[in-house]
Coordinates of N, CA and C in Angstrom, one line a residue:
Chain A
X480 N -29.0 -6.4 -59.1 CA -29.0 -7.6 -58.4 C -29.4 -7.4 -56.9
X481 N -30.1 -8.3 -56.3 CA -30.5 -8.1 -54.9 C -29.3 -8.2 -54.0
X482 N -29.4 -7.5 -52.9 CA -28.3 -7.5 -51.9 C -28.4 -8.8 -51.0
X483 N -27.2 -9.3 -50.6 CA -27.2 -10.4 -49.7 C -26.4 -10.1 -48.5
X484 N -26.7 -10.7 -47.4 CA -26.1 -10.6 -46.1 C -25.6 -11.9 -45.6
X485 N -24.3 -12.0 -45.3 CA -23.7 -13.2 -44.8 C -22.9 -12.9 -43.5
X486 N -22.7 -13.9 -42.6 CA -21.8 -13.7 -41.5 C -20.4 -13.6 -42.0
X487 N -19.6 -12.9 -41.3 CA -18.2 -12.6 -41.7 C -17.4 -13.9 -41.7
X488 N -17.6 -14.7 -40.6 CA -16.8 -15.9 -40.5 C -17.6 -17.0 -39.7
X489 N -17.2 -18.2 -39.9 CA -17.8 -19.4 -39.2 C -16.7 -20.4 -39.1
X490 N -16.8 -21.3 -38.0 CA -15.9 -22.4 -37.8 C -16.8 -23.7 -37.9
X491 N -16.1 -24.7 -38.3 CA -16.7 -26.1 -38.4 C -15.7 -27.1 -38.1
X492 N -16.1 -28.2 -37.4 CA -15.2 -29.3 -37.1 C -15.1 -30.2 -38.3
X493 N -14.0 -30.7 -38.6 CA -13.8 -31.6 -39.7 C -14.7 -32.8 -39.6
X494 N -15.4 -33.2 -40.7 CA -16.3 -34.3 -40.7 C -17.8 -34.0 -40.3
X495 N -17.9 -32.8 -39.7 CA -19.3 -32.3 -39.4 C -19.9 -31.5 -40.6
X496 N -21.2 -31.3 -40.5 CA -21.9 -30.5 -41.5 C -21.6 -29.1 -41.3
X497 N -21.3 -28.3 -42.4 CA -21.2 -26.9 -42.3 C -22.4 -26.3 -42.9
X498 N -23.1 -25.4 -42.2 CA -24.3 -24.8 -42.6 C -24.0 -23.3 -42.7
X499 N -24.0 -22.8 -43.9 CA -23.7 -21.3 -44.2 C -25.0 -20.6 -44.6
X500 N -25.4 -19.6 -43.7 CA -26.6 -18.9 -44.0 C -26.4 -17.7 -44.9
X501 N -27.5 -17.3 -45.6 CA -27.5 -16.1 -46.4 C -28.9 -15.5 -46.4
X502 N -28.9 -14.2 -46.1 CA -30.2 -13.4 -46.2 C -30.3 -12.6 -47.5
X503 N -31.4 -12.7 -48.2 CA -31.6 -12.0 -49.5 C -33.0 -11.6 -49.5
X504 N -33.4 -10.7 -48.6 CA -34.8 -10.4 -48.4 C -35.4 -9.6 -49.6
X505 N -34.6 -9.0 -50.4 CA -35.1 -8.2 -51.6 C -35.0 -9.0 -52.9
X506 N -34.9 -10.3 -52.8 CA -34.8 -11.1 -54.0 C -36.0 -10.9 -54.9
X507 N -35.8 -10.9 -56.2 CA -36.9 -10.8 -57.1 C -37.3 -12.2 -57.6
X508 N -38.5 -12.2 -58.2 CA -39.1 -13.5 -58.6 C -38.3 -14.3 -59.6
X509 N -37.5 -13.6 -60.4 CA -36.7 -14.2 -61.5 C -35.2 -14.3 -61.1
X510 N -34.9 -14.1 -59.9 CA -33.5 -14.2 -59.4 C -33.2 -15.5 -58.8
X511 N -32.1 -16.1 -59.1 CA -31.7 -17.3 -58.6 C -30.7 -17.0 -57.4
X512 N -30.5 -18.0 -56.6 CA -29.5 -17.9 -55.5 C -28.3 -18.8 -56.0
X513 N -27.2 -18.2 -56.1 CA -25.9 -18.9 -56.5 C -25.0 -18.9 -55.3
X514 N -24.2 -19.9 -55.2 CA -23.1 -20.0 -54.3 C -21.8 -20.3 -55.0
X515 N -20.8 -19.5 -54.6 CA -19.4 -19.7 -55.1 C -18.5 -19.8 -53.9
X516 N -17.4 -20.4 -54.0 CA -16.4 -20.3 -53.0 C -15.0 -20.0 -53.6
X517 N -14.1 -19.4 -52.7 CA -12.8 -19.0 -53.2 C -11.8 -19.5 -52.1
X518 N -11.0 -20.5 -52.6 CA -9.9 -21.0 -51.7 C -8.8 -20.0 -51.9
X519 N -8.0 -19.8 -50.9 CA -6.9 -18.8 -50.9 C -6.1 -18.9 -52.2
X520 N -5.9 -17.8 -52.8 CA -5.0 -17.6 -54.0 C -5.6 -18.3 -55.2
X521 N -6.8 -18.7 -55.2 CA -7.5 -19.2 -56.4 C -8.6 -18.4 -56.9
X522 N -9.2 -18.6 -58.1 CA -10.4 -18.0 -58.5 C -11.6 -18.6 -57.9
X523 N -12.7 -17.8 -57.8 CA -13.9 -18.4 -57.3 C -14.4 -19.7 -58.1
X524 N -15.0 -20.6 -57.3 CA -15.5 -21.8 -57.9 C -17.0 -21.9 -57.7
X525 N -17.7 -22.2 -58.8 CA -19.1 -22.4 -58.7 C -19.5 -23.6 -57.9
X526 N -20.5 -23.5 -57.0 CA -20.9 -24.6 -56.2 C -22.2 -25.1 -56.6
X527 N -23.2 -24.3 -56.5 CA -24.6 -24.7 -56.7 C -25.5 -23.5 -56.9
X528 N -26.7 -23.7 -57.5 CA -27.6 -22.6 -57.6 C -29.0 -23.2 -57.5
X529 N -30.0 -22.3 -57.2 CA -31.4 -22.7 -57.1 C -32.3 -21.5 -57.2
X530 N -33.6 -21.8 -57.5 CA -34.6 -20.8 -57.6 C -35.5 -20.8 -56.4
X531 N -36.2 -21.9 -56.2 CA -37.1 -22.0 -55.0 C -37.1 -23.4 -54.4
X532 N -36.7 -24.4 -55.2 CA -36.7 -25.8 -54.6 C -35.3 -26.0 -54.1
X533 N -35.3 -27.0 -53.1 CA -34.0 -27.4 -52.6 C -33.2 -28.1 -53.7
X534 N -31.9 -27.9 -53.7 CA -31.0 -28.5 -54.7 C -29.9 -29.2 -54.0
X535 N -29.4 -30.3 -54.7 CA -28.3 -31.0 -54.2 C -27.4 -31.5 -55.3
X536 N -26.1 -31.3 -55.2 CA -25.2 -31.9 -56.2 C -24.1 -32.6 -55.4
X537 N -23.0 -32.9 -56.1 CA -21.9 -33.7 -55.5 C -21.1 -32.9 -54.5
X538 N -21.3 -31.6 -54.5 CA -20.5 -30.7 -53.6 C -21.3 -30.3 -52.4
X539 N -22.6 -30.0 -52.6 CA -23.3 -29.4 -51.5 C -24.8 -29.5 -51.7
X540 N -25.6 -29.1 -50.7 CA -27.0 -28.9 -50.8 C -27.4 -27.5 -50.5
X541 N -28.4 -27.0 -51.2 CA -28.9 -25.7 -51.0 C -30.4 -25.7 -50.6
X542 N -30.6 -25.1 -49.4 CA -32.0 -25.0 -48.9 C -32.4 -23.6 -49.0
X543 N -33.6 -23.4 -49.7 CA -34.1 -22.0 -49.8 C -35.5 -22.0 -49.1
X544 N -35.6 -21.0 -48.3 CA -36.9 -20.9 -47.5 C -38.1 -20.7 -48.5
X545 N -39.3 -21.0 -48.0 CA -40.4 -20.9 -48.9 C -40.7 -19.4 -49.4
X546 N -40.4 -18.4 -48.5 CA -40.6 -17.0 -49.0 C -39.4 -16.5 -49.8
X547 N -38.3 -17.4 -49.9 CA -37.1 -17.1 -50.7 C -36.3 -16.0 -50.2
X548 N -36.5 -15.6 -48.9 CA -35.8 -14.4 -48.4 C -34.5 -14.9 -47.7
X549 N -34.3 -16.1 -47.6 CA -33.0 -16.6 -47.1 C -32.7 -18.0 -47.6
X550 N -31.5 -18.4 -47.4 CA -31.1 -19.7 -47.9 C -29.9 -20.2 -47.0
X551 N -29.6 -21.5 -47.1 CA -28.5 -22.1 -46.4 C -27.8 -23.1 -47.3
X552 N -26.5 -22.9 -47.4 CA -25.6 -23.8 -48.1 C -25.1 -24.9 -47.1
X553 N -25.3 -26.1 -47.4 CA -24.9 -27.2 -46.5 C -23.7 -28.0 -47.2
X554 N -22.6 -28.1 -46.5 CA -21.5 -29.0 -46.9 C -21.7 -30.2 -45.9
X555 N -22.1 -31.3 -46.3 CA -22.5 -32.4 -45.4 C -21.4 -33.0 -44.5
X556 N -20.2 -33.1 -45.1 CA -19.1 -33.6 -44.3 C -17.9 -32.8 -44.6
X557 N -17.7 -31.7 -43.9 CA -16.7 -30.7 -44.2 C -15.3 -31.4 -44.0
X558 N -14.4 -31.0 -44.9 CA -13.0 -31.4 -44.8 C -12.1 -30.2 -44.7
X559 N -10.9 -30.4 -44.4 CA -9.9 -29.2 -44.3 C -9.9 -28.4 -45.6
X560 N -10.0 -29.1 -46.7 CA -9.9 -28.5 -48.0 C -11.2 -27.6 -48.3
X561 N -12.2 -27.7 -47.5 CA -13.4 -26.8 -47.7 C -13.1 -25.5 -47.0
X562 N -12.0 -25.3 -46.4 CA -11.7 -23.9 -45.8 C -11.6 -22.9 -47.0
X563 N -12.5 -21.9 -46.9 CA -12.5 -21.0 -48.1 C -13.5 -19.8 -47.7
X564 N -13.5 -18.8 -48.6 CA -14.5 -17.8 -48.5 C -15.7 -18.2 -49.3
X565 N -16.9 -18.2 -48.8 CA -18.1 -18.6 -49.5 C -19.0 -17.4 -49.8
X566 N -19.3 -17.3 -51.1 CA -20.1 -16.1 -51.5 C -21.5 -16.6 -51.9
X567 N -22.5 -15.9 -51.4 CA -23.9 -16.0 -51.8 C -24.3 -14.9 -52.7
X568 N -24.8 -15.2 -53.9 CA -25.1 -14.2 -54.9 C -26.5 -14.4 -55.4
X569 N -27.2 -13.4 -55.6 CA -28.5 -13.5 -56.3 C -28.5 -12.8 -57.6
X570 N -29.0 -13.4 -58.6 CA -29.0 -12.8 -59.9 C -29.9 -13.6 -60.9
X571 N -30.2 -13.0 -62.0 CA -31.0 -13.8 -63.0 C -30.2 -14.9 -63.6
X572 N -30.8 -15.9 -64.1 CA -30.1 -17.0 -64.7 C -29.3 -16.6 -65.9
X573 N -28.1 -17.0 -66.0 CA -27.2 -16.8 -67.1 C -27.8 -17.4 -68.3
X574 N -28.1 -16.7 -69.4 CA -28.6 -17.2 -70.6 C -27.7 -17.1 -71.7
X575 N -26.4 -16.9 -71.4 CA -25.4 -16.9 -72.5 C -25.3 -15.5 -73.2
X576 N -24.2 -14.8 -73.1 CA -24.0 -13.6 -73.8 C -24.7 -12.4 -73.2
X577 N -25.6 -12.5 -72.3 CA -26.2 -11.4 -71.7 C -25.4 -10.8 -70.6
X578 N -25.6 -9.6 -70.3 CA -24.8 -8.9 -69.2 C -25.4 -9.3 -67.9
X579 N -25.1 -10.5 -67.4 CA -25.5 -10.9 -66.1 C -24.3 -11.1 -65.2
X580 N -23.8 -9.9 -64.7 CA -22.6 -10.0 -63.9 C -22.9 -10.6 -62.6
X581 N -21.8 -11.0 -61.9 CA -21.9 -11.5 -60.6 C -21.5 -10.4 -59.6
X582 N -22.3 -10.1 -58.7 CA -22.1 -9.1 -57.7 C -21.7 -9.8 -56.4
X583 N -20.4 -9.7 -56.1 CA -19.8 -10.4 -54.9 C -19.9 -9.4 -53.7
X584 N -20.2 -9.9 -52.5 CA -20.0 -9.2 -51.3 C -18.7 -9.6 -50.7
X585 N -18.6 -9.6 -49.4 CA -17.3 -10.0 -48.8 C -17.4 -11.5 -48.4
X586 N -18.6 -12.1 -48.4 CA -18.7 -13.6 -48.2 C -18.4 -14.0 -46.8
X587 N -18.5 -15.3 -46.5 CA -18.2 -15.9 -45.2 C -16.9 -16.7 -45.3
X588 N -16.0 -16.4 -44.4 CA -14.8 -17.2 -44.3 C -15.1 -18.4 -43.4
X589 N -15.2 -19.6 -44.1 CA -15.4 -20.8 -43.3 C -14.1 -21.5 -43.0
X590 N -13.8 -21.7 -41.8 CA -12.6 -22.4 -41.3 C -13.0 -23.8 -40.8
X591 N -12.5 -24.8 -41.5 CA -12.7 -26.2 -41.0 C -11.5 -26.6 -40.2
X592 N -11.8 -26.9 -38.9 CA -10.8 -27.3 -38.0 C -10.6 -28.8 -37.8
X593 N -9.4 -29.3 -37.6 CA -9.2 -30.7 -37.4 C -9.7 -31.2 -36.1
Chain B
X769 N -11.9 -31.4 -70.5 CA -12.0 -30.0 -70.9 C -11.0 -29.2 -70.2
X770 N -10.5 -28.1 -71.0 CA -9.5 -27.2 -70.3 C -10.3 -26.2 -69.6
X771 N -9.6 -25.7 -68.5 CA -10.3 -24.6 -67.8 C -9.9 -23.3 -68.3
X772 N -10.0 -22.3 -67.5 CA -9.7 -20.9 -67.9 C -8.2 -20.7 -67.4
X773 N -7.4 -20.2 -68.4 CA -6.0 -20.0 -68.0 C -5.7 -18.5 -68.2
X774 N -4.9 -18.0 -67.2 CA -4.6 -16.6 -67.3 C -3.0 -16.4 -67.2
X775 N -2.6 -15.4 -67.9 CA -1.1 -15.1 -67.9 C -0.9 -13.6 -67.9
X776 N 0.2 -13.2 -67.3 CA 1.0 -13.9 -66.4 C 0.4 -14.2 -65.0
X777 N 1.0 -14.9 -64.2 CA 0.4 -15.2 -62.8 C 0.7 -14.0 -61.9
X778 N 1.9 -13.4 -62.0 CA 2.3 -12.3 -61.2 C 3.0 -11.3 -62.1
X779 N 2.8 -10.0 -61.7 CA 3.4 -8.9 -62.5 C 3.6 -7.7 -61.6
X780 N 4.7 -7.1 -61.8 CA 5.0 -5.8 -61.1 C 5.2 -4.7 -62.1
X781 N 4.5 -3.6 -61.9 CA 4.6 -2.5 -62.9 C 4.8 -1.2 -62.1
X782 N 5.3 -0.2 -62.8 CA 5.5 1.1 -62.2 C 4.3 2.0 -62.5
X783 N 4.0 2.8 -61.5 CA 2.9 3.8 -61.7 C 3.1 4.6 -63.0
X784 N 2.0 4.7 -63.8 CA 2.0 5.4 -65.0 C 2.2 4.5 -66.2
X785 N 2.7 3.3 -66.0 CA 2.9 2.3 -67.1 C 1.5 1.7 -67.5
X786 N 1.6 0.9 -68.6 CA 0.5 0.2 -69.1 C 0.7 -1.3 -69.0
X787 N -0.4 -2.0 -68.8 CA -0.3 -3.5 -68.7 C -1.4 -4.2 -69.5
X788 N -1.0 -5.4 -70.0 CA -1.9 -6.2 -70.7 C -2.0 -7.6 -70.0
X789 N -3.2 -8.0 -69.6 CA -3.4 -9.3 -69.0 C -4.1 -10.2 -70.0
X790 N -3.8 -11.5 -70.0 CA -4.4 -12.4 -71.0 C -5.2 -13.5 -70.4
X791 N -6.2 -14.0 -71.1 CA -7.1 -15.0 -70.6 C -7.5 -15.9 -71.8
X792 N -7.4 -17.2 -71.6 CA -7.9 -18.2 -72.5 C -9.2 -18.8 -71.9
X793 N -10.3 -18.7 -72.5 CA -11.5 -19.2 -71.9 C -11.7 -20.7 -72.0
X794 N -12.6 -21.2 -71.3 CA -12.8 -22.6 -71.3 C -13.4 -23.0 -72.7
X795 N -13.1 -24.2 -73.1 CA -13.6 -24.6 -74.4 C -15.1 -24.6 -74.5
X796 N -15.6 -24.0 -75.6 CA -17.1 -23.9 -75.7 C -17.7 -22.7 -75.1
X797 N -16.9 -21.9 -74.3 CA -17.5 -20.7 -73.7 C -17.3 -19.5 -74.5
X798 N -18.4 -18.8 -74.8 CA -18.3 -17.6 -75.7 C -18.4 -16.3 -75.0
X799 N -18.5 -16.3 -73.7 CA -18.6 -15.0 -72.9 C -17.5 -15.0 -71.9
X800 N -16.8 -13.8 -71.9 CA -15.7 -13.6 -71.0 C -15.9 -12.4 -70.1
X801 N -15.7 -12.5 -68.8 CA -15.8 -11.4 -67.9 C -14.5 -11.2 -67.2
X802 N -14.3 -10.0 -66.8 CA -13.1 -9.6 -66.0 C -13.5 -9.0 -64.7
X803 N -12.8 -9.4 -63.6 CA -13.1 -8.9 -62.3 C -11.8 -8.4 -61.6
X804 N -11.9 -7.4 -60.8 CA -10.8 -6.9 -60.0 C -11.0 -7.3 -58.5
X805 N -10.1 -7.9 -57.8 CA -10.3 -8.2 -56.4 C -9.1 -7.6 -55.6
X806 N -9.5 -6.6 -54.9 CA -8.5 -6.0 -53.9 C -8.4 -6.9 -52.7
X807 N -7.3 -6.7 -52.0 CA -7.1 -7.6 -50.8 C -8.2 -7.5 -49.8
X808 N -8.7 -8.6 -49.4 CA -9.8 -8.6 -48.4 C -11.2 -8.3 -48.9
X809 N -11.3 -8.1 -50.2 CA -12.6 -7.8 -50.7 C -13.1 -8.9 -51.7
X810 N -14.4 -8.9 -52.0 CA -14.9 -9.7 -53.0 C -14.5 -9.2 -54.4
X811 N -14.5 -10.0 -55.4 CA -14.3 -9.6 -56.8 C -15.3 -8.5 -57.3
X812 N -14.8 -7.5 -58.0 CA -15.7 -6.5 -58.5 C -15.7 -6.6 -60.1
X813 N -16.8 -6.5 -60.6 CA -17.0 -6.7 -62.1 C -16.4 -5.5 -62.8
X814 N -15.6 -5.8 -63.8 CA -15.0 -4.7 -64.7 C -15.8 -4.6 -66.0
X815 N -15.8 -5.7 -66.8 CA -16.6 -5.7 -68.0 C -16.8 -7.1 -68.5
X816 N -17.6 -7.3 -69.5 CA -17.9 -8.6 -70.1 C -17.9 -8.4 -71.6
X817 N -17.4 -9.5 -72.3 CA -17.4 -9.5 -73.7 C -18.1 -10.7 -74.2
X818 N -18.9 -10.5 -75.3 CA -19.6 -11.6 -75.9 C -19.5 -11.4 -77.4
X819 N -19.0 -12.4 -78.1 CA -18.8 -12.4 -79.5 C -18.0 -11.1 -79.9
X820 N -17.0 -10.9 -79.2 CA -16.0 -9.8 -79.5 C -16.5 -8.4 -79.2
X821 N -17.7 -8.3 -78.6 CA -18.2 -6.9 -78.3 C -18.4 -6.8 -76.8
X822 N -18.0 -5.6 -76.3 CA -18.3 -5.4 -74.8 C -19.8 -5.2 -74.7
X823 N -20.4 -6.0 -73.8 CA -21.8 -5.9 -73.6 C -22.2 -5.6 -72.1
X824 N -21.3 -5.1 -71.4 CA -21.6 -4.8 -70.0 C -20.3 -4.3 -69.3
X825 N -20.5 -3.3 -68.5 CA -19.3 -2.7 -67.8 C -19.7 -2.3 -66.4
X826 N -18.7 -2.5 -65.5 CA -18.9 -2.0 -64.1 C -18.4 -0.6 -64.0
X827 N -18.2 -0.2 -62.7 CA -17.8 1.2 -62.4 C -16.3 1.3 -62.5
X828 N -15.8 1.2 -63.6 CA -14.3 1.4 -63.8 C -14.1 2.4 -64.9
X829 N -13.0 3.2 -64.8 CA -12.7 4.3 -65.8 C -12.3 3.7 -67.1
X830 N -12.4 4.6 -68.2 CA -12.0 4.1 -69.5 C -10.6 3.6 -69.7
X831 N -9.7 3.9 -68.8 CA -8.4 3.4 -68.9 C -8.3 1.9 -68.8
X832 N -9.4 1.3 -68.3 CA -9.6 -0.1 -68.3 C -10.3 -0.5 -69.6
X833 N -9.6 -1.2 -70.4 CA -10.2 -1.6 -71.7 C -9.9 -3.1 -72.0
X834 N -10.7 -3.6 -72.9 CA -10.5 -5.0 -73.2 C -10.7 -5.4 -74.7
X835 N -10.4 -6.6 -75.0 CA -10.6 -7.2 -76.3 C -11.1 -8.6 -76.1
X836 N -11.9 -9.1 -77.1 CA -12.1 -10.5 -77.2 C -11.9 -11.0 -78.6
X837 N -11.2 -12.1 -78.7 CA -10.8 -12.5 -80.1 C -11.7 -13.6 -80.6
X838 N -11.6 -13.9 -81.9 CA -12.5 -14.9 -82.5 C -12.5 -16.3 -81.8
X839 N -11.4 -16.6 -81.2 CA -11.4 -17.9 -80.5 C -11.8 -17.7 -79.0
X840 N -12.4 -16.6 -78.7 CA -13.0 -16.2 -77.4 C -12.0 -15.9 -76.3
X841 N -10.7 -16.0 -76.6 CA -9.7 -15.5 -75.6 C -9.9 -14.0 -75.5
X842 N -9.3 -13.5 -74.4 CA -9.5 -12.1 -74.1 C -8.3 -11.4 -73.5
X843 N -8.2 -10.1 -73.6 CA -7.2 -9.3 -73.0 C -7.8 -8.2 -72.2
X844 N -7.2 -7.9 -71.1 CA -7.5 -6.7 -70.3 C -6.4 -5.8 -70.3
X845 N -6.6 -4.6 -70.7 CA -5.6 -3.5 -70.8 C -5.9 -2.4 -69.8
X846 N -4.8 -2.0 -69.0 CA -5.0 -0.9 -68.1 C -3.9 0.1 -68.4
X847 N -4.3 1.3 -68.7 CA -3.4 2.4 -69.0 C -3.2 3.2 -67.8
X848 N -2.0 4.0 -67.8 CA -1.8 5.0 -66.7 C -2.0 4.3 -65.3
X849 N -1.3 3.3 -65.1 CA -1.5 2.5 -63.8 C -1.3 3.4 -62.6
X850 N -2.2 3.2 -61.6 CA -2.2 3.8 -60.3 C -1.9 2.8 -59.3
X851 N -1.5 3.3 -58.1 CA -1.1 2.4 -57.0 C -2.4 1.5 -56.6
X852 N -3.6 2.1 -56.7 CA -4.8 1.4 -56.3 C -5.2 0.3 -57.3
X853 N -4.5 0.3 -58.4 CA -4.8 -0.8 -59.4 C -4.2 -2.1 -58.9
X854 N -3.4 -2.1 -57.9 CA -2.8 -3.3 -57.4 C -3.9 -4.2 -56.9
X855 N -4.0 -5.4 -57.4 CA -5.1 -6.3 -57.1 C -4.9 -7.6 -57.8
X856 N -5.8 -8.6 -57.5 CA -5.9 -9.8 -58.3 C -6.9 -9.6 -59.4
X857 N -6.5 -9.9 -60.6 CA -7.4 -9.7 -61.7 C -7.9 -11.1 -62.2
X858 N -9.2 -11.3 -62.2 CA -9.7 -12.6 -62.5 C -10.5 -12.5 -63.8
X859 N -10.3 -13.6 -64.6 CA -11.1 -13.8 -65.8 C -12.1 -14.9 -65.6
X860 N -13.2 -14.8 -66.1 CA -14.2 -15.8 -66.0 C -14.9 -16.1 -67.3
X861 N -15.1 -17.3 -67.7 CA -15.8 -17.6 -69.0 C -17.1 -18.3 -68.7
X862 N -18.0 -18.2 -69.6 CA -19.3 -18.9 -69.4 C -20.0 -19.0 -70.8
X863 N -21.0 -19.9 -70.8 CA -21.9 -20.0 -71.9 C -23.3 -20.2 -71.4
X864 N -24.1 -20.9 -72.1 CA -25.4 -21.2 -71.5 C -25.2 -22.3 -70.5
X865 N -25.2 -22.0 -69.2 CA -25.0 -23.0 -68.2 C -25.1 -22.3 -66.8
X866 N -25.0 -23.1 -65.8 CA -25.3 -22.6 -64.5 C -24.3 -21.6 -63.9
X867 N -23.0 -21.7 -64.3 CA -22.1 -20.9 -63.6 C -20.9 -20.5 -64.4
X868 N -20.1 -19.6 -63.9 CA -19.0 -19.1 -64.5 C -17.8 -19.9 -64.1
X869 N -16.8 -20.1 -65.0 CA -15.6 -20.8 -64.7 C -14.5 -19.7 -64.6
X870 N -13.9 -19.6 -63.4 CA -12.8 -18.6 -63.2 C -11.4 -19.2 -63.4
X871 N -10.5 -18.3 -63.8 CA -9.1 -18.6 -63.8 C -8.6 -18.3 -62.4
X872 N -7.3 -18.6 -62.2 CA -6.6 -18.4 -60.9 C -6.2 -17.0 -60.8
X873 N -6.2 -16.2 -61.8 CA -6.0 -14.8 -61.7 C -4.5 -14.4 -62.0
X874 N -4.4 -13.1 -62.2 CA -3.1 -12.4 -62.3 C -2.9 -11.4 -61.1
X875 N -1.9 -11.6 -60.4 CA -1.6 -10.7 -59.2 C -0.8 -9.5 -59.8
X876 N -1.4 -8.3 -59.8 CA -0.7 -7.1 -60.3 C -0.3 -6.3 -59.1
X877 N 1.0 -5.9 -59.1 CA 1.5 -5.0 -58.1 C 2.0 -3.7 -58.8
X878 N 1.5 -2.6 -58.4 CA 1.9 -1.3 -59.0 C 2.7 -0.6 -57.9
X879 N 3.9 -0.2 -58.3 CA 4.8 0.4 -57.3 C 5.2 1.8 -57.8

């Protein structure tokens, strides 16, 4: 799996958009960008994934640059409950039963302040 | 739908002992993975089971072993516990879909 680079920590004001960057300059053509988050004392939670087009779901938006070497996770209106460690992971698409492990780095600790 | 449940939530063991951790996968998920998360670090992949067979393993010694049962639940066994085995152990289940569903983990302390 390609390596990712994320800032160690970020702060965001409650109600504002949180933009979390991720660099993945060695990403392969068949690798997707996945985002997970881990709230203290819980297991990681899947947020969103994408290949090359921008994606949006009920939790967040994912913006992937045209060269696919970096991406940004956007939480449009951050709340205090969004305080967590956010992990950016690149890997091939899970096709069920295959050995497609998740390779976690240290992630970005996002702190949402009141 | 039920999520992934792990038991026990906390456990204290003595160095040299053996431990078994359990995981019930999310309904409909046939693949189970186990991860070890040391304090301040991201989770590290231990191994994965699919249809009761191990089909992938991370950089962990053989004293880490597992099982997957016909109902897709799973066990992680660790023999000859060492102090460095103290960590949060996470189970994740998946099927054909975008992401893995993680349990809340078992906090193992080895003293």
